[in-house]
Amino acid sequence: MIGHKVIQFLLTLLILALQLIIMPFTGGASLSFNLLLSVAIIFSLKESRYESIIWASILGGLTDLLLFQHIGFYGISFVLLSYILGFISHKMVISGYIPFFFVSLCSFILVFFSAILLMTLLEGKVELSLLLPPFILGLIITPISTVIIDFFYDRAEKILVKK
Amino acid sequence: MKSFFSLKKPEGLAFFLIFIYAIALGFQVKRGEHTLLGNLALSAFLPFINGAEISIKTFKDGFNAYIWQKDNALKYEELLKENLILKGELDTLKSIEEENRKLKQLLNSPSVEGYRLVVARSIVIYGTPFTRSLLLSLEGYQSVSQKSPVIDTTGVIGRLEEVVANKGRVLLINDPASAIGVKNLRSGVNGVAIGDGKNLQVKYITNDSDVIEEDIFVTSGLDDIFPPNLEVGKAISVSDGGDYMKKIMLSPSASVDKVDYVLILEKVR
């Protein structure tokens, strides 16, 4: 079990480092290349509800730190997403690349719009027309990145837990 | 029944974390000058703050009004006292002014050769229905002698009968015991004016003498008491008497019933 948590921690660190590396290259499309969201989706579907909510809050806070000056927009969205995914995965089994793809697609939409809604409500200065390209890009990138990360997470778990 | 809001449950934890993030956002996101939480706190506490401000302002205003009223009351009392003092002073000044006026009138009195004028204040006029005397204050005039004539600005008042302890008693000209040598100013007829308690009666003037009503009688100087030519009175009735003498009544020129200040004619030796 300790090995499992270490894998989660290492994965998070790795993805955070990767996100930091790619951020300068993404420019205005930072919202689309959100690898931390992919990690949060994987944890919410694979781990316990309680654990996944804590991870989601950490990852959401990190996303806020990386993307915004105000901490809480993505934090709240990630926690909400994690709760919903945990609730769904508690009722049914979601397994395989295709279900992961669609779940992450829906998750991105949920997180994106909940964050936008919060920003609009609290700051009231969101220009939706500017957010359309990142949104479309995110719809493509997030499911793909989720499937890839899940693949590596599975592999790493199998290798390390066996040892 | 288990509580829904337990941190050990996913729902409770999710709610707690969302709440924490919402609070954090409330501290960070600004709406106007204040953060959202600041605005919320202001909205919540504004009625209390306003109430406290209004209470304090009302109390301060009331206190200031009370102080102002108290000050005004004190000032009013002071002004009342001052007013009373000033009224008193004004009354005193009025009496002094009146006294001054009368003394000025005395200064206009004609000077009489061989006499010096001594001003004296009357104290009281007293007497029975047939005797009339005037009490004078002679403070500071020790040398005033008896039998000195007493006049005012309008005429003869009487003569000083006695001087005791700075007080002088004047026998008024309308006293029955008073007798003054008089002369008709118009015709020069001499007689003696004797008091009858109110007016004077001129005696020893024969029926054929030239005396008519409204004639002015002055002192003749023949009695060795009064100097000549001081006005005594005016004839109010003239009639022939049965004893070959005229019956002439004089009204005193001086107001012998109301005297404030008089002049005593002191003979210069």
PDB file of N, CA, C and O in Angstrom, chain B residues 79-144:
ATOM      1  N   LEU B  79     -26.820  87.039  32.892  1.00  0.00           N
ATOM      2  CA  LEU B  79     -27.376  88.246  32.266  1.00  0.00           C
ATOM      3  C   LEU B  79     -28.493  88.850  33.115  1.00  0.00           C
ATOM      4  O   LEU B  79     -28.599  90.081  33.217  1.00  0.00           O
ATOM      5  N   LEU B  80     -29.295  87.950  33.716  1.00  0.00           N
ATOM      6  CA  LEU B  80     -30.361  88.453  34.596  1.00  0.00           C
ATOM      7  C   LEU B  80     -29.776  89.235  35.765  1.00  0.00           C
ATOM      8  O   LEU B  80     -30.242  90.338  36.105  1.00  0.00           O
ATOM      9  N   LYS B  81     -28.726  88.627  36.365  1.00  0.00           N
ATOM     10  CA  LYS B  81     -28.074  89.306  37.498  1.00  0.00           C
ATOM     11  C   LYS B  81     -27.490  90.647  37.048  1.00  0.00           C
ATOM     12  O   LYS B  81     -27.643  91.661  37.732  1.00  0.00           O
ATOM     13  N   GLU B  82     -26.812  90.580  35.896  1.00  0.00           N
ATOM     14  CA  GLU B  82     -26.190  91.805  35.366  1.00  0.00           C
ATOM     15  C   GLU B  82     -27.262  92.862  35.100  1.00  0.00           C
ATOM     16  O   GLU B  82     -27.059  94.050  35.386  1.00  0.00           O
ATOM     17  N   ASN B  83     -28.385  92.362  34.546  1.00  0.00           N
ATOM     18  CA  ASN B  83     -29.484  93.268  34.243  1.00  0.00           C
ATOM     19  C   ASN B  83     -30.011  93.935  35.511  1.00  0.00           C
ATOM     20  O   ASN B  83     -30.258  95.145  35.534  1.00  0.00           O
ATOM     21  N   LEU B  84     -30.142  93.114  36.558  1.00  0.00           N
ATOM     22  CA  LEU B  84     -30.619  93.662  37.832  1.00  0.00           C
ATOM     23  C   LEU B  84     -29.663  94.712  38.372  1.00  0.00           C
ATOM     24  O   LEU B  84     -30.081  95.795  38.818  1.00  0.00           O
ATOM     25  N   ILE B  85     -28.363  94.365  38.313  1.00  0.00           N
ATOM     26  CA  ILE B  85     -27.340  95.306  38.803  1.00  0.00           C
ATOM     27  C   ILE B  85     -27.395  96.599  38.002  1.00  0.00           C
ATOM     28  O   ILE B  85     -27.373  97.711  38.554  1.00  0.00           O
ATOM     29  N   LEU B  86     -27.490  96.429  36.648  1.00  0.00           N
ATOM     30  CA  LEU B  86     -27.526  97.615  35.781  1.00  0.00           C
ATOM     31  C   LEU B  86     -28.777  98.462  36.034  1.00  0.00           C
ATOM     32  O   LEU B  86     -28.703  99.698  36.012  1.00  0.00           O
ATOM     33  N   LYS B  87     -29.906  97.745  36.283  1.00  0.00           N
ATOM     34  CA  LYS B  87     -31.126  98.489  36.580  1.00  0.00           C
ATOM     35  C   LYS B  87     -30.968  99.301  37.859  1.00  0.00           C
ATOM     36  O   LYS B  87     -31.393 100.465  37.937  1.00  0.00           O
ATOM     37  N   GLY B  88     -30.339  98.618  38.855  1.00  0.00           N
ATOM     38  CA  GLY B  88     -30.084  99.311  40.118  1.00  0.00           C
ATOM     39  C   GLY B  88     -29.214 100.538  39.904  1.00  0.00           C
ATOM     40  O   GLY B  88     -29.490 101.631  40.410  1.00  0.00           O
ATOM     41  N   GLU B  89     -28.130 100.291  39.093  1.00  0.00           N
ATOM     42  CA  GLU B  89     -27.214 101.406  38.809  1.00  0.00           C
ATOM     43  C   GLU B  89     -27.933 102.518  38.057  1.00  0.00           C
ATOM     44  O   GLU B  89     -27.704 103.709  38.302  1.00  0.00           O
ATOM     45  N   LEU B  90     -28.808 102.109  37.128  1.00  0.00           N
ATOM     46  CA  LEU B  90     -29.563 103.096  36.347  1.00  0.00           C
ATOM     47  C   LEU B  90     -30.476 103.919  37.250  1.00  0.00           C
ATOM     48  O   LEU B  90     -30.564 105.157  37.102  1.00  0.00           O
ATOM     49  N   ASP B  91     -31.143 103.215  38.186  1.00  0.00           N
ATOM     50  CA  ASP B  91     -31.999 103.941  39.136  1.00  0.00           C
ATOM     51  C   ASP B  91     -31.187 104.942  39.941  1.00  0.00           C
ATOM     52  O   ASP B  91     -31.598 106.085  40.152  1.00  0.00           O
ATOM     53  N   THR B  92     -30.014 104.451  40.386  1.00  0.00           N
ATOM     54  CA  THR B  92     -29.136 105.341  41.156  1.00  0.00           C
ATOM     55  C   THR B  92     -28.729 106.535  40.309  1.00  0.00           C
ATOM     56  O   THR B  92     -28.748 107.689  40.764  1.00  0.00           O
ATOM     57  N   LEU B  93     -28.363 106.217  39.045  1.00  0.00           N
ATOM     58  CA  LEU B  93     -27.946 107.293  38.140  1.00  0.00           C
ATOM     59  C   LEU B  93     -29.085 108.283  37.893  1.00  0.00           C
ATOM     60  O   LEU B  93     -28.854 109.498  37.812  1.00  0.00           O
ATOM     61  N   LYS B  94     -30.306 107.730  37.775  1.00  0.00           N
ATOM     62  CA  LYS B  94     -31.454 108.610  37.550  1.00  0.00           C
ATOM     63  C   LYS B  94     -31.647 109.558  38.725  1.00  0.00           C
ATOM     64  O   LYS B  94     -31.896 110.755  38.549  1.00  0.00           O
ATOM     65  N   SER B  95     -31.544 108.954  39.930  1.00  0.00           N
ATOM     66  CA  SER B  95     -31.723 109.811  41.116  1.00  0.00           C
ATOM     67  C   SER B  95     -30.599 110.836  41.208  1.00  0.00           C
ATOM     68  O   SER B  95     -30.814 111.999  41.556  1.00  0.00           O
ATOM     69  N   ILE B  96     -29.364 110.349  40.822  1.00  0.00           N
ATOM     70  CA  ILE B  96     -28.224 111.289  40.842  1.00  0.00           C
ATOM     71  C   ILE B  96     -28.441 112.386  39.811  1.00  0.00           C
ATOM     72  O   ILE B  96     -28.162 113.569  40.067  1.00  0.00           O
ATOM     73  N   GLU B  97     -28.961 111.964  38.642  1.00  0.00           N
ATOM     74  CA  GLU B  97     -29.210 112.934  37.575  1.00  0.00           C
ATOM     75  C   GLU B  97     -30.252 113.974  38.017  1.00  0.00           C
ATOM     76  O   GLU B  97     -30.106 115.186  37.764  1.00  0.00           O
ATOM     77  N   GLU B  98     -31.288 113.460  38.689  1.00  0.00           N
ATOM     78  CA  GLU B  98     -32.333 114.351  39.179  1.00  0.00           C
ATOM     79  C   GLU B  98     -31.764 115.337  40.215  1.00  0.00           C
ATOM     80  O   GLU B  98     -32.043 116.541  40.180  1.00  0.00           O
ATOM     81  N   GLU B  99     -30.944 114.768  41.085  1.00  0.00           N
ATOM     82  CA  GLU B  99     -30.290 115.597  42.117  1.00  0.00           C
ATOM     83  C   GLU B  99     -29.394 116.647  41.466  1.00  0.00           C
ATOM     84  O   GLU B  99     -29.387 117.820  41.837  1.00  0.00           O
ATOM     85  N   ASN B 100     -28.682 116.153  40.430  1.00  0.00           N
ATOM     86  CA  ASN B 100     -27.786 117.044  39.693  1.00  0.00           C
ATOM     87  C   ASN B 100     -28.573 118.179  39.039  1.00  0.00           C
ATOM     88  O   ASN B 100     -28.143 119.338  39.048  1.00  0.00           O
ATOM     89  N   ARG B 101     -29.737 117.796  38.467  1.00  0.00           N
ATOM     90  CA  ARG B 101     -30.561 118.818  37.795  1.00  0.00           C
ATOM     91  C   ARG B 101     -31.010 119.889  38.793  1.00  0.00           C
ATOM     92  O   ARG B 101     -30.955 121.097  38.518  1.00  0.00           O
ATOM     93  N   LYS B 102     -31.435 119.371  39.966  1.00  0.00           N
ATOM     94  CA  LYS B 102     -31.914 120.334  40.981  1.00  0.00           C
ATOM     95  C   LYS B 102     -30.779 121.221  41.481  1.00  0.00           C
ATOM     96  O   LYS B 102     -30.952 122.429  41.681  1.00  0.00           O
ATOM     97  N   LEU B 103     -29.616 120.607  41.650  1.00  0.00           N
ATOM     98  CA  LEU B 103     -28.461 121.412  42.098  1.00  0.00           C
ATOM     99  C   LEU B 103     -28.072 122.438  41.049  1.00  0.00           C
ATOM    100  O   LEU B 103     -27.692 123.560  41.373  1.00  0.00           O
ATOM    101  N   LYS B 104     -28.205 122.052  39.773  1.00  0.00           N
ATOM    102  CA  LYS B 104     -27.903 122.995  38.690  1.00  0.00           C
ATOM    103  C   LYS B 104     -28.880 124.163  38.712  1.00  0.00           C
ATOM    104  O   LYS B 104     -28.504 125.307  38.453  1.00  0.00           O
ATOM    105  N   GLN B 105     -30.128 123.803  39.009  1.00  0.00           N
ATOM    106  CA  GLN B 105     -31.131 124.869  39.130  1.00  0.00           C
ATOM    107  C   GLN B 105     -30.747 125.843  40.234  1.00  0.00           C
ATOM    108  O   GLN B 105     -30.889 127.056  40.100  1.00  0.00           O
ATOM    109  N   LEU B 106     -30.269 125.298  41.352  1.00  0.00           N
ATOM    110  CA  LEU B 106     -29.854 126.156  42.472  1.00  0.00           C
ATOM    111  C   LEU B 106     -28.702 127.067  42.077  1.00  0.00           C
ATOM    112  O   LEU B 106     -28.585 128.198  42.545  1.00  0.00           O
ATOM    113  N   LEU B 107     -27.856 126.544  41.177  1.00  0.00           N
ATOM    114  CA  LEU B 107     -26.719 127.361  40.732  1.00  0.00           C
ATOM    115  C   LEU B 107     -27.198 128.596  39.961  1.00  0.00           C
ATOM    116  O   LEU B 107     -26.514 129.618  39.905  1.00  0.00           O
ATOM    117  N   ASN B 108     -28.405 128.477  39.358  1.00  0.00           N
ATOM    118  CA  ASN B 108     -28.959 129.612  38.606  1.00  0.00           C
ATOM    119  C   ASN B 108     -29.637 130.644  39.520  1.00  0.00           C
ATOM    120  O   ASN B 108     -30.177 131.632  39.029  1.00  0.00           O
ATOM    121  N   SER B 109     -29.662 130.347  40.801  1.00  0.00           N
ATOM    122  CA  SER B 109     -30.310 131.287  41.725  1.00  0.00           C
ATOM    123  C   SER B 109     -29.587 132.635  41.724  1.00  0.00           C
ATOM    124  O   SER B 109     -28.360 132.693  41.563  1.00  0.00           O
ATOM    125  N   PRO B 110     -30.354 133.695  41.884  1.00  0.00           N
ATOM    126  CA  PRO B 110     -29.706 135.017  41.874  1.00  0.00           C
ATOM    127  C   PRO B 110     -28.828 135.210  43.107  1.00  0.00           C
ATOM    128  O   PRO B 110     -29.197 134.791  44.202  1.00  0.00           O
ATOM    129  N   SER B 111     -27.697 135.775  42.882  1.00  0.00           N
ATOM    130  CA  SER B 111     -26.805 136.029  44.035  1.00  0.00           C
ATOM    131  C   SER B 111     -27.311 137.254  44.796  1.00  0.00           C
ATOM    132  O   SER B 111     -27.859 138.195  44.223  1.00  0.00           O
ATOM    133  N   VAL B 112     -27.173 137.147  46.072  1.00  0.00           N
ATOM    134  CA  VAL B 112     -27.642 138.247  46.912  1.00  0.00           C
ATOM    135  C   VAL B 112     -26.423 138.916  47.544  1.00  0.00           C
ATOM    136  O   VAL B 112     -25.574 138.218  48.120  1.00  0.00           O
ATOM    137  N   GLU B 113     -26.370 140.194  47.417  1.00  0.00           N
ATOM    138  CA  GLU B 113     -25.190 140.918  47.906  1.00  0.00           C
ATOM    139  C   GLU B 113     -25.123 140.848  49.434  1.00  0.00           C
ATOM    140  O   GLU B 113     -26.126 141.052  50.126  1.00  0.00           O
ATOM    141  N   GLY B 114     -23.932 140.548  49.943  1.00  0.00           N
ATOM    142  CA  GLY B 114     -23.747 140.499  51.401  1.00  0.00           C
ATOM    143  C   GLY B 114     -24.066 139.133  51.995  1.00  0.00           C
ATOM    144  O   GLY B 114     -23.976 138.957  53.219  1.00  0.00           O
ATOM    145  N   TYR B 115     -24.463 138.235  51.173  1.00  0.00           N
ATOM    146  CA  TYR B 115     -24.793 136.872  51.656  1.00  0.00           C
ATOM    147  C   TYR B 115     -24.008 135.841  50.835  1.00  0.00           C
ATOM    148  O   TYR B 115     -23.700 136.049  49.660  1.00  0.00           O
ATOM    149  N   ARG B 116     -23.714 134.736  51.528  1.00  0.00           N
ATOM    150  CA  ARG B 116     -23.169 133.588  50.737  1.00  0.00           C
ATOM    151  C   ARG B 116     -24.212 132.483  50.753  1.00  0.00           C
ATOM    152  O   ARG B 116     -24.983 132.345  51.712  1.00  0.00           O
ATOM    153  N   LEU B 117     -24.213 131.701  49.671  1.00  0.00           N
ATOM    154  CA  LEU B 117     -25.239 130.671  49.508  1.00  0.00           C
ATOM    155  C   LEU B 117     -24.745 129.331  50.060  1.00  0.00           C
ATOM    156  O   LEU B 117     -23.648 128.893  49.724  1.00  0.00           O
ATOM    157  N   VAL B 118     -25.562 128.711  50.874  1.00  0.00           N
ATOM    158  CA  VAL B 118     -25.245 127.389  51.423  1.00  0.00           C
ATOM    159  C   VAL B 118     -26.357 126.433  50.973  1.00  0.00           C
ATOM    160  O   VAL B 118     -27.540 126.678  51.216  1.00  0.00           O
ATOM    161  N   VAL B 119     -25.936 125.377  50.290  1.00  0.00           N
ATOM    162  CA  VAL B 119     -26.928 124.403  49.797  1.00  0.00           C
ATOM    163  C   VAL B 119     -27.221 123.376  50.892  1.00  0.00           C
ATOM    164  O   VAL B 119     -26.311 122.864  51.535  1.00  0.00           O
ATOM    165  N   ALA B 120     -28.489 123.134  51.105  1.00  0.00           N
ATOM    166  CA  ALA B 120     -28.874 122.133  52.103  1.00  0.00           C
ATOM    167  C   ALA B 120     -29.986 121.261  51.529  1.00  0.00           C
ATOM    168  O   ALA B 120     -30.768 121.699  50.697  1.00  0.00           O
ATOM    169  N   ARG B 121     -29.992 119.999  51.998  1.00  0.00           N
ATOM    170  CA  ARG B 121     -30.996 119.050  51.503  1.00  0.00           C
ATOM    171  C   ARG B 121     -32.117 118.944  52.525  1.00  0.00           C
ATOM    172  O   ARG B 121     -31.860 118.857  53.739  1.00  0.00           O
ATOM    173  N   SER B 122     -33.336 118.976  52.003  1.00  0.00           N
ATOM    174  CA  SER B 122     -34.457 118.877  52.933  1.00  0.00           C
ATOM    175  C   SER B 122     -34.667 117.426  53.358  1.00  0.00           C
ATOM    176  O   SER B 122     -34.388 116.501  52.597  1.00  0.00           O
ATOM    177  N   ILE B 123     -35.123 117.274  54.595  1.00  0.00           N
ATOM    178  CA  ILE B 123     -35.373 115.921  55.090  1.00  0.00           C
ATOM    179  C   ILE B 123     -36.876 115.666  55.107  1.00  0.00           C
ATOM    180  O   ILE B 123     -37.356 114.720  54.513  1.00  0.00           O
ATOM    181  N   VAL B 124     -37.599 116.553  55.740  1.00  0.00           N
ATOM    182  CA  VAL B 124     -39.037 116.324  55.828  1.00  0.00           C
ATOM    183  C   VAL B 124     -39.750 117.658  56.118  1.00  0.00           C
ATOM    184  O   VAL B 124     -39.176 118.557  56.742  1.00  0.00           O
ATOM    185  N   ILE B 125     -40.958 117.747  55.611  1.00  0.00           N
ATOM    186  CA  ILE B 125     -41.821 118.883  55.976  1.00  0.00           C
ATOM    187  C   ILE B 125     -42.831 118.355  56.983  1.00  0.00           C
ATOM    188  O   ILE B 125     -43.450 117.307  56.743  1.00  0.00           O
ATOM    189  N   TYR B 126     -42.939 119.023  58.057  1.00  0.00           N
ATOM    190  CA  TYR B 126     -43.855 118.498  59.077  1.00  0.00           C
ATOM    191  C   TYR B 126     -44.630 119.669  59.692  1.00  0.00           C
ATOM    192  O   TYR B 126     -44.347 120.837  59.419  1.00  0.00           O
ATOM    193  N   GLY B 127     -45.612 119.323  60.532  1.00  0.00           N
ATOM    194  CA  GLY B 127     -46.371 120.367  61.205  1.00  0.00           C
ATOM    195  C   GLY B 127     -47.824 119.978  61.392  1.00  0.00           C
ATOM    196  O   GLY B 127     -48.298 119.005  60.810  1.00  0.00           O
ATOM    197  N   THR B 128     -48.501 120.757  62.209  1.00  0.00           N
ATOM    198  CA  THR B 128     -49.940 120.580  62.413  1.00  0.00           C
ATOM    199  C   THR B 128     -50.634 121.305  61.267  1.00  0.00           C
ATOM    200  O   THR B 128     -49.972 121.973  60.461  1.00  0.00           O
ATOM    201  N   PRO B 129     -51.940 121.240  61.186  1.00  0.00           N
ATOM    202  CA  PRO B 129     -52.627 121.975  60.110  1.00  0.00           C
ATOM    203  C   PRO B 129     -52.308 123.468  60.103  1.00  0.00           C
ATOM    204  O   PRO B 129     -52.449 124.127  59.073  1.00  0.00           O
ATOM    205  N   PHE B 130     -51.863 124.045  61.206  1.00  0.00           N
ATOM    206  CA  PHE B 130     -51.596 125.497  61.247  1.00  0.00           C
ATOM    207  C   PHE B 130     -50.133 125.849  61.426  1.00  0.00           C
ATOM    208  O   PHE B 130     -49.783 127.006  61.517  1.00  0.00           O
ATOM    209  N   THR B 131     -49.314 124.827  61.548  1.00  0.00           N
ATOM    210  CA  THR B 131     -47.875 125.123  61.648  1.00  0.00           C
ATOM    211  C   THR B 131     -47.149 124.353  60.563  1.00  0.00           C
ATOM    212  O   THR B 131     -47.465 123.203  60.282  1.00  0.00           O
ATOM    213  N   ARG B 132     -46.195 125.035  59.912  1.00  0.00           N
ATOM    214  CA  ARG B 132     -45.459 124.382  58.823  1.00  0.00           C
ATOM    215  C   ARG B 132     -43.963 124.578  59.055  1.00  0.00           C
ATOM    216  O   ARG B 132     -43.483 125.717  59.156  1.00  0.00           O
ATOM    217  N   SER B 133     -43.237 123.457  59.193  1.00  0.00           N
ATOM    218  CA  SER B 133     -41.790 123.521  59.383  1.00  0.00           C
ATOM    219  C   SER B 133     -41.104 122.547  58.418  1.00  0.00           C
ATOM    220  O   SER B 133     -41.716 121.584  57.964  1.00  0.00           O
ATOM    221  N   LEU B 134     -39.856 122.867  58.179  1.00  0.00           N
ATOM    222  CA  LEU B 134     -39.065 122.025  57.271  1.00  0.00           C
ATOM    223  C   LEU B 134     -37.786 121.640  57.982  1.00  0.00           C
ATOM    224  O   LEU B 134     -37.134 122.501  58.585  1.00  0.00           O
ATOM    225  N   LEU B 135     -37.451 120.369  57.933  1.00  0.00           N
ATOM    226  CA  LEU B 135     -36.218 119.908  58.569  1.00  0.00           C
ATOM    227  C   LEU B 135     -35.146 119.757  57.490  1.00  0.00           C
ATOM    228  O   LEU B 135     -35.356 119.096  56.464  1.00  0.00           O
ATOM    229  N   LEU B 136     -33.987 120.415  57.736  1.00  0.00           N
ATOM    230  CA  LEU B 136     -32.898 120.386  56.750  1.00  0.00           C
ATOM    231  C   LEU B 136     -31.713 119.610  57.285  1.00  0.00           C
ATOM    232  O   LEU B 136     -31.470 119.587  58.497  1.00  0.00           O
ATOM    233  N   SER B 137     -30.979 119.005  56.374  1.00  0.00           N
ATOM    234  CA  SER B 137     -29.714 118.369  56.759  1.00  0.00           C
ATOM    235  C   SER B 137     -28.605 119.389  56.543  1.00  0.00           C
ATOM    236  O   SER B 137     -28.442 119.921  55.450  1.00  0.00           O
ATOM    237  N   LEU B 138     -27.830 119.629  57.606  1.00  0.00           N
ATOM    238  CA  LEU B 138     -26.763 120.651  57.503  1.00  0.00           C
ATOM    239  C   LEU B 138     -25.401 120.015  57.709  1.00  0.00           C
ATOM    240  O   LEU B 138     -24.514 120.581  58.355  1.00  0.00           O
ATOM    241  N   GLU B 139     -25.225 118.811  57.154  1.00  0.00           N
ATOM    242  CA  GLU B 139     -23.936 118.108  57.305  1.00  0.00           C
ATOM    243  C   GLU B 139     -22.834 118.967  56.692  1.00  0.00           C
ATOM    244  O   GLU B 139     -22.928 119.365  55.529  1.00  0.00           O
ATOM    245  N   GLY B 140     -21.813 119.244  57.435  1.00  0.00           N
ATOM    246  CA  GLY B 140     -20.661 120.000  56.903  1.00  0.00           C
ATOM    247  C   GLY B 140     -20.817 121.492  56.996  1.00  0.00           C
ATOM    248  O   GLY B 140     -19.926 122.231  56.561  1.00  0.00           O
ATOM    249  N   TYR B 141     -21.918 121.988  57.508  1.00  0.00           N
ATOM    250  CA  TYR B 141     -22.092 123.443  57.642  1.00  0.00           C
ATOM    251  C   TYR B 141     -22.333 123.781  59.117  1.00  0.00           C
ATOM    252  O   TYR B 141     -23.468 123.932  59.549  1.00  0.00           O
ATOM    253  N   GLN B 142     -21.267 123.813  59.835  1.00  0.00           N
ATOM    254  CA  GLN B 142     -21.384 124.059  61.275  1.00  0.00           C
ATOM    255  C   GLN B 142     -21.680 125.530  61.562  1.00  0.00           C
ATOM    256  O   GLN B 142     -22.273 125.879  62.576  1.00  0.00           O
ATOM    257  N   SER B 143     -21.268 126.399  60.618  1.00  0.00           N
ATOM    258  CA  SER B 143     -21.291 127.833  60.937  1.00  0.00           C
ATOM    259  C   SER B 143     -22.600 128.523  60.573  1.00  0.00           C
ATOM    260  O   SER B 143     -22.714 129.732  60.665  1.00  0.00           O
ATOM    261  N   VAL B 144     -23.584 127.715  60.100  1.00  0.00           N
ATOM    262  CA  VAL B 144     -24.844 128.343  59.689  1.00  0.00           C
ATOM    263  C   VAL B 144     -25.556 128.890  60.934  1.00  0.00           C
ATOM    264  O   VAL B 144     -25.719 128.181  61.928  1.00  0.00           O
TER     265      VAL B 144
END
